[in-house]
CSV table of C-alpha atoms in Angstrom, one decimal:
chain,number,residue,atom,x,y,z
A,1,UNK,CA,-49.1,-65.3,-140.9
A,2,UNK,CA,-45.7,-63.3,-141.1
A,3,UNK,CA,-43.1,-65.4,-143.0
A,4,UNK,CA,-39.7,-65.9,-141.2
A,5,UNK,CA,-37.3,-63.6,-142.1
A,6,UNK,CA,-33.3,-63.7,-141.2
A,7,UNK,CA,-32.8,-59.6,-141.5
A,8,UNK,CA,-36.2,-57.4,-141.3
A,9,UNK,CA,-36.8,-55.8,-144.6
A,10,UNK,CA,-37.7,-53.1,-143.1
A,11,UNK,CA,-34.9,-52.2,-141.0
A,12,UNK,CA,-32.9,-49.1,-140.6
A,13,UNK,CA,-29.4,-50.5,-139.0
A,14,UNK,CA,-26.6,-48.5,-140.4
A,15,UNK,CA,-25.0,-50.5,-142.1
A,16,UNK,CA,-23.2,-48.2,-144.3
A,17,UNK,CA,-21.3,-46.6,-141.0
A,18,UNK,CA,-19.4,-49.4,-140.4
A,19,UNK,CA,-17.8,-48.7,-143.5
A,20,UNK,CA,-14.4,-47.5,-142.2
A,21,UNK,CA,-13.7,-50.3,-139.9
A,22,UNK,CA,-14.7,-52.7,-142.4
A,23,UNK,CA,-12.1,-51.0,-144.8
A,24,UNK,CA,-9.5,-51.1,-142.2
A,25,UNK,CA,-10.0,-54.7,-141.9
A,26,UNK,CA,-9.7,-55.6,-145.3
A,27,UNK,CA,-6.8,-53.7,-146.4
A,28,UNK,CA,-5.0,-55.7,-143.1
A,29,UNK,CA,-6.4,-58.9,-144.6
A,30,UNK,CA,-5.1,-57.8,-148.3
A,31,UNK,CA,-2.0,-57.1,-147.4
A,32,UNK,CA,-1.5,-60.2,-145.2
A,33,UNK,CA,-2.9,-62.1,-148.1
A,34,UNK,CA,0.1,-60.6,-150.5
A,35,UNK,CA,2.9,-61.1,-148.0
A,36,UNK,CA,1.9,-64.8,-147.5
A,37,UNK,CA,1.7,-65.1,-152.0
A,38,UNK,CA,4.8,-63.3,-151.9
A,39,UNK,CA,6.7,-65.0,-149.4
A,40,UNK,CA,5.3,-68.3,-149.1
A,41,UNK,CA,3.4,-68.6,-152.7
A,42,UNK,CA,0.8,-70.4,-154.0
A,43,UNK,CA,0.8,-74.4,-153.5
A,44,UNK,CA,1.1,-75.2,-157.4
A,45,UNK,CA,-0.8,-78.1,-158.6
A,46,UNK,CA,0.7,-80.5,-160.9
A,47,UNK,CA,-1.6,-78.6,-163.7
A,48,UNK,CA,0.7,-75.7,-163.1
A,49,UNK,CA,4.0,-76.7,-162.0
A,50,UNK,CA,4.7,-79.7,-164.1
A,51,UNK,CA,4.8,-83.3,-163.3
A,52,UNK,CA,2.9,-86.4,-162.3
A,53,UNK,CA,0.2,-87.6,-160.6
A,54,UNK,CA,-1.4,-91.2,-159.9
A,55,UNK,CA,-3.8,-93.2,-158.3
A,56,UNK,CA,-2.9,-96.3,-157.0
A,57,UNK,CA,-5.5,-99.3,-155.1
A,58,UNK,CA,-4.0,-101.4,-153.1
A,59,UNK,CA,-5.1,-104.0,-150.1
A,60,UNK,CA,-6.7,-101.5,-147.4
A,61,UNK,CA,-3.9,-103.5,-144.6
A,62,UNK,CA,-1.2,-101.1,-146.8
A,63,UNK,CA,-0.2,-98.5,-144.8
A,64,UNK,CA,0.4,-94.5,-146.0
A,65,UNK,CA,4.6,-95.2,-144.6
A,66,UNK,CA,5.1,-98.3,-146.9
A,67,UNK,CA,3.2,-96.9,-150.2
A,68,UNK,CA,6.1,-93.3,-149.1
A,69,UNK,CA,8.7,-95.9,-148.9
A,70,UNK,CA,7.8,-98.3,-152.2
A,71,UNK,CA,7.4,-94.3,-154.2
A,72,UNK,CA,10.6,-93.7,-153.1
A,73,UNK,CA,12.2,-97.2,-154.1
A,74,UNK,CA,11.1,-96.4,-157.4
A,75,UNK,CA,12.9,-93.6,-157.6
A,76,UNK,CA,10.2,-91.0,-157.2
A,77,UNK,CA,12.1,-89.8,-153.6
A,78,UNK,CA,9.9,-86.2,-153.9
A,79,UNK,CA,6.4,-87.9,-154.0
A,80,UNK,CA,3.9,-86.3,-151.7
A,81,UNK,CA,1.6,-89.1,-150.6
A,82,UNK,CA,-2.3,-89.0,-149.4
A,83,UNK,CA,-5.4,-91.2,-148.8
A,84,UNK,CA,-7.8,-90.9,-151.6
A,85,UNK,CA,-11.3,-91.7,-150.2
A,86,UNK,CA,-12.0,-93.8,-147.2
A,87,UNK,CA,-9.6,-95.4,-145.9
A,88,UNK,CA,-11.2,-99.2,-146.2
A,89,UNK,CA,-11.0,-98.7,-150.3
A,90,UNK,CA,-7.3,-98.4,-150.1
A,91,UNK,CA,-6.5,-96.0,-152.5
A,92,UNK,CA,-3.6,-93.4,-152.9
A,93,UNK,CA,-2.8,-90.4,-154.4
A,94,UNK,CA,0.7,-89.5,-154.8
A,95,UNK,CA,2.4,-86.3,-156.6
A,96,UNK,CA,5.3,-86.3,-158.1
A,97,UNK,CA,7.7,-83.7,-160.3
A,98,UNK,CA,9.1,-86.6,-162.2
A,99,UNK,CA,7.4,-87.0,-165.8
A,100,UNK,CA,10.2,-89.2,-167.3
A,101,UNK,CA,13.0,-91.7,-166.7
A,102,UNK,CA,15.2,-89.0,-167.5
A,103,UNK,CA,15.6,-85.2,-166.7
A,104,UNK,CA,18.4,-82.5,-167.9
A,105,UNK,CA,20.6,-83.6,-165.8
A,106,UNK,CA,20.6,-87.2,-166.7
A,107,UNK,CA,20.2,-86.4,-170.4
A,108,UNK,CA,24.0,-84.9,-170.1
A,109,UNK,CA,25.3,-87.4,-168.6
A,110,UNK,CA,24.0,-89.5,-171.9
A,111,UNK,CA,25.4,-87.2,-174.1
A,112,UNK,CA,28.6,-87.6,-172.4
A,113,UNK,CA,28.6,-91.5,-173.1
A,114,UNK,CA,27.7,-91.2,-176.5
A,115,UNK,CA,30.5,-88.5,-177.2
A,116,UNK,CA,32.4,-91.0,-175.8
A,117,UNK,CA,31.8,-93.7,-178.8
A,118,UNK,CA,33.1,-90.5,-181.3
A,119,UNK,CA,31.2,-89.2,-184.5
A,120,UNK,CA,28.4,-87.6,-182.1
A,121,UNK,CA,26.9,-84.5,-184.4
A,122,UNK,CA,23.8,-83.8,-182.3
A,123,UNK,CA,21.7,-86.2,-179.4
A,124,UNK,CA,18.3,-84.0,-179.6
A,125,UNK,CA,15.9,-84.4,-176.1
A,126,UNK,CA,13.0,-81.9,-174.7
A,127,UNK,CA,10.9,-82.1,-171.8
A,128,UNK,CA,7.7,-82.2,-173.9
A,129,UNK,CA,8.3,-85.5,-175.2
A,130,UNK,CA,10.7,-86.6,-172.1
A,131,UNK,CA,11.0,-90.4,-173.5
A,132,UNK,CA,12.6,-89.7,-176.6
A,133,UNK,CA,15.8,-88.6,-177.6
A,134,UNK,CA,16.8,-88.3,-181.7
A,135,UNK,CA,20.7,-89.3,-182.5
A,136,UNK,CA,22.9,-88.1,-185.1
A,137,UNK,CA,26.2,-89.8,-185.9
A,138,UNK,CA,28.6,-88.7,-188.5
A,139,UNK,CA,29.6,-92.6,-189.0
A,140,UNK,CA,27.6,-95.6,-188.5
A,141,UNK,CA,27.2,-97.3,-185.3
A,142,UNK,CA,26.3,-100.2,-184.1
A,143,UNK,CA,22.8,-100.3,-182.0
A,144,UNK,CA,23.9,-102.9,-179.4
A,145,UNK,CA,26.9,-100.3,-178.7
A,146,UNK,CA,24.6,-97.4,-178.4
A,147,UNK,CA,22.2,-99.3,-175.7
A,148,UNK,CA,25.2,-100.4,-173.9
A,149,UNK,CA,26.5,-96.9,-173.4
A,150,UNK,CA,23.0,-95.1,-172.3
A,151,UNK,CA,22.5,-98.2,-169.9
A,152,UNK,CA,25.6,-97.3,-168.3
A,153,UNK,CA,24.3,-93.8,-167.1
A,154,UNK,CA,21.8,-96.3,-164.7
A,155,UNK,CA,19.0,-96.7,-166.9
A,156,UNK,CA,17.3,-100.2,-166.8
A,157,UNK,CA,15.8,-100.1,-170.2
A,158,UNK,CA,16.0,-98.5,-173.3
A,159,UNK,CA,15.7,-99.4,-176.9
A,160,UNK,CA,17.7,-97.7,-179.7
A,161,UNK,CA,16.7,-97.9,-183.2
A,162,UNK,CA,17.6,-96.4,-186.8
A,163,UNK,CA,16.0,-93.7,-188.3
A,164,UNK,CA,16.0,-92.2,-191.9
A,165,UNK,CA,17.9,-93.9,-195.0
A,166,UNK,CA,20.1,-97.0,-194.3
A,167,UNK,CA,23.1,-95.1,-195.3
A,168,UNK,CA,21.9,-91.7,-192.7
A,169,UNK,CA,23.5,-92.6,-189.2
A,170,UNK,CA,19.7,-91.2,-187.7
A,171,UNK,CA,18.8,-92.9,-184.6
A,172,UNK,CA,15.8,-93.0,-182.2
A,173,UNK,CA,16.1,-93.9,-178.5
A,174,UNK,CA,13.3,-94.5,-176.1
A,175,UNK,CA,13.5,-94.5,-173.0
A,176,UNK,CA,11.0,-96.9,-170.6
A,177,UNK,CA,7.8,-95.6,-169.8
A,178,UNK,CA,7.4,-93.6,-166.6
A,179,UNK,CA,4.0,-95.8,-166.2
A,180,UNK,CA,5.7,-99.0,-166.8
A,181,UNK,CA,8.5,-98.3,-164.2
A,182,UNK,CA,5.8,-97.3,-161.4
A,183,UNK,CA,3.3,-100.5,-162.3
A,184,UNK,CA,5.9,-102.8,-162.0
A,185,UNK,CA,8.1,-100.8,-159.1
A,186,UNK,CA,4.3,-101.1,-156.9
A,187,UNK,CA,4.1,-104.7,-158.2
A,188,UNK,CA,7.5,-105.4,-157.2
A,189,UNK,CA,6.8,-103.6,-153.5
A,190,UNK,CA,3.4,-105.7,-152.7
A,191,UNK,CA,2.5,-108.3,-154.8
A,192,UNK,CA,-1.3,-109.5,-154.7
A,193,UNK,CA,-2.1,-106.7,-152.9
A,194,UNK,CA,-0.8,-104.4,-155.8
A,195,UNK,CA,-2.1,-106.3,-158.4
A,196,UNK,CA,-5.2,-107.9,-157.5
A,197,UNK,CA,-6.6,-104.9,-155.6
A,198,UNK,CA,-7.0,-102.9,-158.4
A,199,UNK,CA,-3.4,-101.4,-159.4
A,200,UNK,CA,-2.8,-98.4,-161.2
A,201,UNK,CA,-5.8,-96.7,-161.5
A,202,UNK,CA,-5.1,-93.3,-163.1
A,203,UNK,CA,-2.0,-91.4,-164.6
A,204,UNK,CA,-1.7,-87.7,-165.4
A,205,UNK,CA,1.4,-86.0,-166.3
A,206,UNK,CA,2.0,-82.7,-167.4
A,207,UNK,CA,5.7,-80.8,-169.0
A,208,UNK,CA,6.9,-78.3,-166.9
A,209,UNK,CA,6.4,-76.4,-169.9
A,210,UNK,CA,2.7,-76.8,-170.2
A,211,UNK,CA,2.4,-76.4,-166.6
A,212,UNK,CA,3.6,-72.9,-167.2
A,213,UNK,CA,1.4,-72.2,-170.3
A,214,UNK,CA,-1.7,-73.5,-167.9
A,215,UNK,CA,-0.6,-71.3,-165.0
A,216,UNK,CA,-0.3,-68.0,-167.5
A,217,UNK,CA,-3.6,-68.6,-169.0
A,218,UNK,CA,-5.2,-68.9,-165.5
A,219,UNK,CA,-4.0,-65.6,-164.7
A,220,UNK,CA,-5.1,-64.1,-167.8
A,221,UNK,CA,-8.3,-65.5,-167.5
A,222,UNK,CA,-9.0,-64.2,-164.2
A,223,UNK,CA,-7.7,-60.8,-164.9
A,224,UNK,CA,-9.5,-60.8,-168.2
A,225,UNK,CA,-12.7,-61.7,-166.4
A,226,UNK,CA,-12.8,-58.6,-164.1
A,227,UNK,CA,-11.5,-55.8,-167.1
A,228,UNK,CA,-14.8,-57.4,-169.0
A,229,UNK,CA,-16.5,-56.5,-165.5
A,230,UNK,CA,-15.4,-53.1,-165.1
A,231,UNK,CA,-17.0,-52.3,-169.0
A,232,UNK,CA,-20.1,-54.2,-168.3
A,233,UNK,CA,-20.7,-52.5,-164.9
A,234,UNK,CA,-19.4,-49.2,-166.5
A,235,UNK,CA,-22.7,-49.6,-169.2
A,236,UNK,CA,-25.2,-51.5,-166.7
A,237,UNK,CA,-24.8,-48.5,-164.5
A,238,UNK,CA,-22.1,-45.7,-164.7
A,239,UNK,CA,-18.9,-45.2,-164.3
A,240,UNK,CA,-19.8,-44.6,-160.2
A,241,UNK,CA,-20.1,-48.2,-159.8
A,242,UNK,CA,-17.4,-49.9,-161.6
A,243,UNK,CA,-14.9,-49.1,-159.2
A,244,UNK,CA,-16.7,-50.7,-156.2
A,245,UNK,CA,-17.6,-53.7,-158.2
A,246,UNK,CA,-13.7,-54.6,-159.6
A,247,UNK,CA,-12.5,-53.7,-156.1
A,248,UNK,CA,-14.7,-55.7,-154.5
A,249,UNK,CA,-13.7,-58.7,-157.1
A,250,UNK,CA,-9.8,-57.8,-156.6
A,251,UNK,CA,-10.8,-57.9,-152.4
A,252,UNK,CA,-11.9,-61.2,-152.9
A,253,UNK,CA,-9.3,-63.1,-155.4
A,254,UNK,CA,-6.3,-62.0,-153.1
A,255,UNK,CA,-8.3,-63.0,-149.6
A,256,UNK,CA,-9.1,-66.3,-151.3
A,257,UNK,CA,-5.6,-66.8,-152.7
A,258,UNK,CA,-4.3,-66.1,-149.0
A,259,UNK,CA,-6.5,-68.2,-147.4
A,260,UNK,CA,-5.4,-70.8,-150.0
A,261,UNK,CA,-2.0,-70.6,-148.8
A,262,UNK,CA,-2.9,-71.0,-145.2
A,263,UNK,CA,-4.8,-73.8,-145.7
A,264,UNK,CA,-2.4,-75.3,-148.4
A,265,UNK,CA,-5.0,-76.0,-151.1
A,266,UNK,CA,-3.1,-76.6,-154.6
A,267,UNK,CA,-4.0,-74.4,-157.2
A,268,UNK,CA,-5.3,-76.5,-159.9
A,269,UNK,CA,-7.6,-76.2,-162.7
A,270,UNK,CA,-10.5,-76.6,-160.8
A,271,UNK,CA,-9.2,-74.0,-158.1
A,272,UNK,CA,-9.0,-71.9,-161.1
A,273,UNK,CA,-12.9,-72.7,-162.2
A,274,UNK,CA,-13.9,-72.3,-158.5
A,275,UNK,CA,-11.9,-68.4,-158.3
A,276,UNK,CA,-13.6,-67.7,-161.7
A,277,UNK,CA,-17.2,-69.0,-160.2
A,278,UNK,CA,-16.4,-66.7,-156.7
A,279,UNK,CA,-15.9,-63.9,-159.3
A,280,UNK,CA,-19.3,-64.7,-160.7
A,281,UNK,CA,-21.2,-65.0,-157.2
A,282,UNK,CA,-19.5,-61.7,-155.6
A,283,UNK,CA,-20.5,-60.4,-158.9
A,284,UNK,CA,-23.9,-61.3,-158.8
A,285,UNK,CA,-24.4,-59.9,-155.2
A,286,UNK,CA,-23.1,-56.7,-155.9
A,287,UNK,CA,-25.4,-55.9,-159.3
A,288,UNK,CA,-28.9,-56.3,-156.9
A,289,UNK,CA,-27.2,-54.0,-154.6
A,290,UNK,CA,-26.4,-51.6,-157.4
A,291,UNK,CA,-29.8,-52.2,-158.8
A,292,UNK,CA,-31.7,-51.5,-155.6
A,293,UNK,CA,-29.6,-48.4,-155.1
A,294,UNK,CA,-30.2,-46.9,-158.3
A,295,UNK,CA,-33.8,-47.9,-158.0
A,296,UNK,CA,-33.9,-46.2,-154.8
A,297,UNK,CA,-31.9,-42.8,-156.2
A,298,UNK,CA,-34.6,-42.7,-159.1
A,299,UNK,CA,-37.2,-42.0,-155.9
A,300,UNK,CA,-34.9,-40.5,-153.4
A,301,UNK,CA,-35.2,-36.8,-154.4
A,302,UNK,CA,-32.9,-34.8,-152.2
A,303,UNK,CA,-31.9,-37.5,-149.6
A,304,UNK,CA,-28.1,-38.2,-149.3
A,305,UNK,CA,-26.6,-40.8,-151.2
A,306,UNK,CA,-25.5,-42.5,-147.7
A,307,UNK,CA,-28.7,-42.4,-146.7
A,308,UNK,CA,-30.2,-44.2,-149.8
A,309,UNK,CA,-27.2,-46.4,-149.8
A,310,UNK,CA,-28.0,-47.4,-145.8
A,311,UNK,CA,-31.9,-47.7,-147.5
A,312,UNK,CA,-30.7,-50.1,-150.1
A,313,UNK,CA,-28.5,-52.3,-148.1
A,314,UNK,CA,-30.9,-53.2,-145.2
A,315,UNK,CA,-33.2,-53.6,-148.0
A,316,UNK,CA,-31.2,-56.5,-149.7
A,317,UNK,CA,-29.5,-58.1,-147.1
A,318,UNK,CA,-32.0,-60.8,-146.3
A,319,UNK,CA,-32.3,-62.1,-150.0
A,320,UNK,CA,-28.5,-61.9,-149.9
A,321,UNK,CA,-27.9,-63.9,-146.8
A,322,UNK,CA,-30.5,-66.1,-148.5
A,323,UNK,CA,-28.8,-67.1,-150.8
A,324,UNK,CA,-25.3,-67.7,-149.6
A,325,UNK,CA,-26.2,-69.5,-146.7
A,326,UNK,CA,-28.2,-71.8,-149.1
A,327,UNK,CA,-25.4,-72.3,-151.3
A,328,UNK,CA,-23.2,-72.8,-148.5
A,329,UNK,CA,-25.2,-75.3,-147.1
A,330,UNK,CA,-24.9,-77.6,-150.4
A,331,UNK,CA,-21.1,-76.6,-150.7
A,332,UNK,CA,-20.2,-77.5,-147.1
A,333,UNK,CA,-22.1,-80.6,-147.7
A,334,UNK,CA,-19.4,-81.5,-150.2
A,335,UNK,CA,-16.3,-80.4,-148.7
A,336,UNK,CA,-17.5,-82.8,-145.6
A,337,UNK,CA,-17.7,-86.0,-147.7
A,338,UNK,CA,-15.7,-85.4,-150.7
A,339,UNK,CA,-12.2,-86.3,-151.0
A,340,UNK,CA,-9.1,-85.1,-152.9
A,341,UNK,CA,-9.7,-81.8,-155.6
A,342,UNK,CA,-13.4,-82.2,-155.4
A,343,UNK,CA,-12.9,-81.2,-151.3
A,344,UNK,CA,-10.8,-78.7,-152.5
A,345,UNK,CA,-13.2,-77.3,-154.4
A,346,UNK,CA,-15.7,-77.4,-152.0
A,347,UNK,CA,-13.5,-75.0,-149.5
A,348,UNK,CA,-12.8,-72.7,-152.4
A,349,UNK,CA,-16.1,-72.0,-152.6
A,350,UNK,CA,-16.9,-71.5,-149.1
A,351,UNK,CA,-14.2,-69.1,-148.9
A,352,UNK,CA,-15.3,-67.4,-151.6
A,353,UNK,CA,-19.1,-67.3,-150.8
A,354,UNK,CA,-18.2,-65.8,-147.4
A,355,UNK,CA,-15.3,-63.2,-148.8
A,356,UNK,CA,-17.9,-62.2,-151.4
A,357,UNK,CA,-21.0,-61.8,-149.3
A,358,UNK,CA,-18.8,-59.4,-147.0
A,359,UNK,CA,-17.4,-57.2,-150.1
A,360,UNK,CA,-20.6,-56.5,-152.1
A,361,UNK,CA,-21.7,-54.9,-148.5
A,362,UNK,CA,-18.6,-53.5,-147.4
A,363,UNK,CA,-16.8,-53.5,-150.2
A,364,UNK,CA,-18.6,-52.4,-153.5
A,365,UNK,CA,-21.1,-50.0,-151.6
A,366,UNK,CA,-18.9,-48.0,-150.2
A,367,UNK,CA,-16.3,-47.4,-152.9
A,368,UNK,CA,-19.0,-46.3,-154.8
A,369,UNK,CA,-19.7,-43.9,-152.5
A,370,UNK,CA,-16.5,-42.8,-152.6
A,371,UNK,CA,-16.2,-42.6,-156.4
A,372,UNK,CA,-19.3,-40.3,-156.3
A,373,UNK,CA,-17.8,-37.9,-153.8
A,374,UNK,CA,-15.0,-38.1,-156.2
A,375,UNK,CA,-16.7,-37.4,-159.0
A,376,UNK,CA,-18.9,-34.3,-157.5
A,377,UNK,CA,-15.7,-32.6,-156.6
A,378,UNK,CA,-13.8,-32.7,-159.8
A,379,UNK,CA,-17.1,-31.3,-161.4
A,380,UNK,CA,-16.8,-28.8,-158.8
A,381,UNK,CA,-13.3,-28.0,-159.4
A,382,UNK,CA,-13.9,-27.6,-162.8
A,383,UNK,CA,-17.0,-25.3,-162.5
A,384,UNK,CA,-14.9,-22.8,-160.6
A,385,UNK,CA,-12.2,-23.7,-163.5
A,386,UNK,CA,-14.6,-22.1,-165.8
A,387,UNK,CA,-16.0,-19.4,-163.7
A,388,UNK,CA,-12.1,-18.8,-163.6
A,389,UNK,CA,-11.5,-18.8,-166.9
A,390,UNK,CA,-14.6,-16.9,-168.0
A,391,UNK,CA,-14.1,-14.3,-165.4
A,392,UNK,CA,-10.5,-13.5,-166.7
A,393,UNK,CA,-11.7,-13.6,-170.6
A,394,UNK,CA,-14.8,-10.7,-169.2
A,395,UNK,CA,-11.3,-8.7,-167.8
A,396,UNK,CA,-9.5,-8.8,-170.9
């Protein structure tokens, strides 16, 4: 009994001849994908960009308008506000930039009212530990007359304390806790159905100036990743095939990071892990192309390289559309009934899946068809180099 089989293994479509228009197609996708990064740029998650992000669970009869409008009560007027699940468990995410009760701006306008008392030598505040500030006075000061002028900037609470020796006019202000001000702003906005629902559920927040640390070393990473690519490829094979494997890996990071902006997914840590893991997949694709084609050379004898390319291609295609539609089966699976990043996720990989099935075909095959034409040339060019060279040393 034959076994069913999505692409003949024995077919003889040429594949390879479609390279051109494949190539046209994905340098108009590339360069659509840049102008959208450049233009529009990348959705930054709160990993990346800095700020805060909670879950809240409230009665499911709380609609998405009066969670907005309680966020923004609070004072966090930027928050971006989403179902998180179904909609009968009655939970929210919202995003925020705010980290603290206090920001640059409002940290000025505190060192102006402490100036104001006289003897101010420093009032010392950074956005990595947003809820502190550290005061030095020349002369003592009262605490009950330092409170009073920071909650005159607006601020509900604070507490001021000394610091250092009793004769060292060291103080330590804190400010009230971001968490504390949302629990009890939510608390405030619906009651029981706040607080006996379930509350505040989660809190992450993250300094703008992690946020850029995170967002460097995901771009390393990725970059990194495909340089330890090109050497790998570069020994597994030769240096033919390294080219068509990076390429292919940079074809499918900037399709995927253009599709990311269409679809506005955030880029987050796990959009990170899920680029990284497309990198991996393409990857994997291409090397059993590149095996069967080298496999094939070893046998081929005088055929031309298309040819055994074409040979290879039809050759491999069914395991790889195996494989990908497999995984994509599992993947969409995920990005039907999950919710939130692990969605997210999900449709990062099944952009990446498709983008990287298409590029170890059209992609990596081809450029290394190229490369090798390039390569047989300038060893060409420098044969009759030689033959120059030699020619003019038998004249002298």
């Amino acid at each position: 009994m034959k076994m069913f089989q999505i692409y003949p293994y024995d077919a003889q479509n040429d594949i390879i001849g479609k390279r051109k228009i494949a190539g046209i197609i994905s340098i108009i996708a590339m360069i659509a994908s840049v102008v959208l990064l450049v233009t529009i740029g990348p959705k930054w998650g709160i990993d990346f960009r800095g700020g805060t992000e909670l879950i809240i669970k409230v009665d499911p009869s709380v609609t998405d308008d009066e969670v907005r409008e309680a966020a923004a009560g609070i004072g966090l007027t930027d928050a971006s506000v989403q179902r998180y699940g179904a909609e009968s468990e009655g939970r929210f995410m919202i995003q925020t930039q705010e980290v603290s009760v206090v920001d640059e701006v409002k940290v000025e306008e505190i060192r102006g009212a402490l100036e104001a008392l006289g003897d101010l030598d420093a009032a010392l505040w950074n956005d990595e530990q947003p809820d502190r500030m550290d005061l030095r006075f020349s002369a003592q000061k009262d605490v009950a007359q330092i409170e009073e002028a920071i909650l005159a900037t607006g601020l509900s609470r604070v507490t001021v304390e000394t610091a250092g020796q009793a004769e060292e006019a060291f103080y330590s202000v804190r400010f009230q806790d971001l968490q504390n001000i949302i629990r009890e702003g939510f608390a405030a906005a619906f009651g029981e159905k706040f607080t006996e629902a379930g509350g505040l559920e989660r809190l992450e927040t993250v300094g703008p100036r992690a946020g850029e640390q995170l967002r460097n070393s995901g771009l390393v990473s990725i970059i990194v990743a495909m340089l330890a690519i090109l050497v790998y490829i570069w020994f597994r094979f030769d240096i033919r095939y390294s080219p068509g494997a990076v390429g292919a890996l940079a074809h499918d990071v900037t399709i995927a990071l253009g599709m990311f902006v269409v679809l506005q997914i955030e880029i987050s840590l796990p959009i990170i892990a899920a680029v990284l893991t497309i990198i991996g997949y393409s990857l994997n694709d291409t090397i059993v192309l590149f095996d069967r084609i080298r496999e094939d050379l070893d046998n081929a004898g005088t055929k031309p390289l298309i040819e055994v390319v074409n040979e290879a291609m039809n050759e491999t295609l069914s395991r790889t559309l195996i494989t990908s539609l497999t995984t994509l089966l599992a993947v969409t699976m995920i990005a039907v009934i999950g919710t939130g990043l692990i969605q997210d996720f999900a449709i990062a990989l099944i952009i990446g899946i498709v983008i990287g099935t298409y590029s170890s075909i059209f992609i990596a095959a081809p450029l290394m068809v190229r490369m090798d034409g390039y390569l047989k040339e300038r060893r060409k060019a420098q044969a009759l180099l030689d033959k120059a060279d030699a020619d003019e040393g038998a004249i002298v």
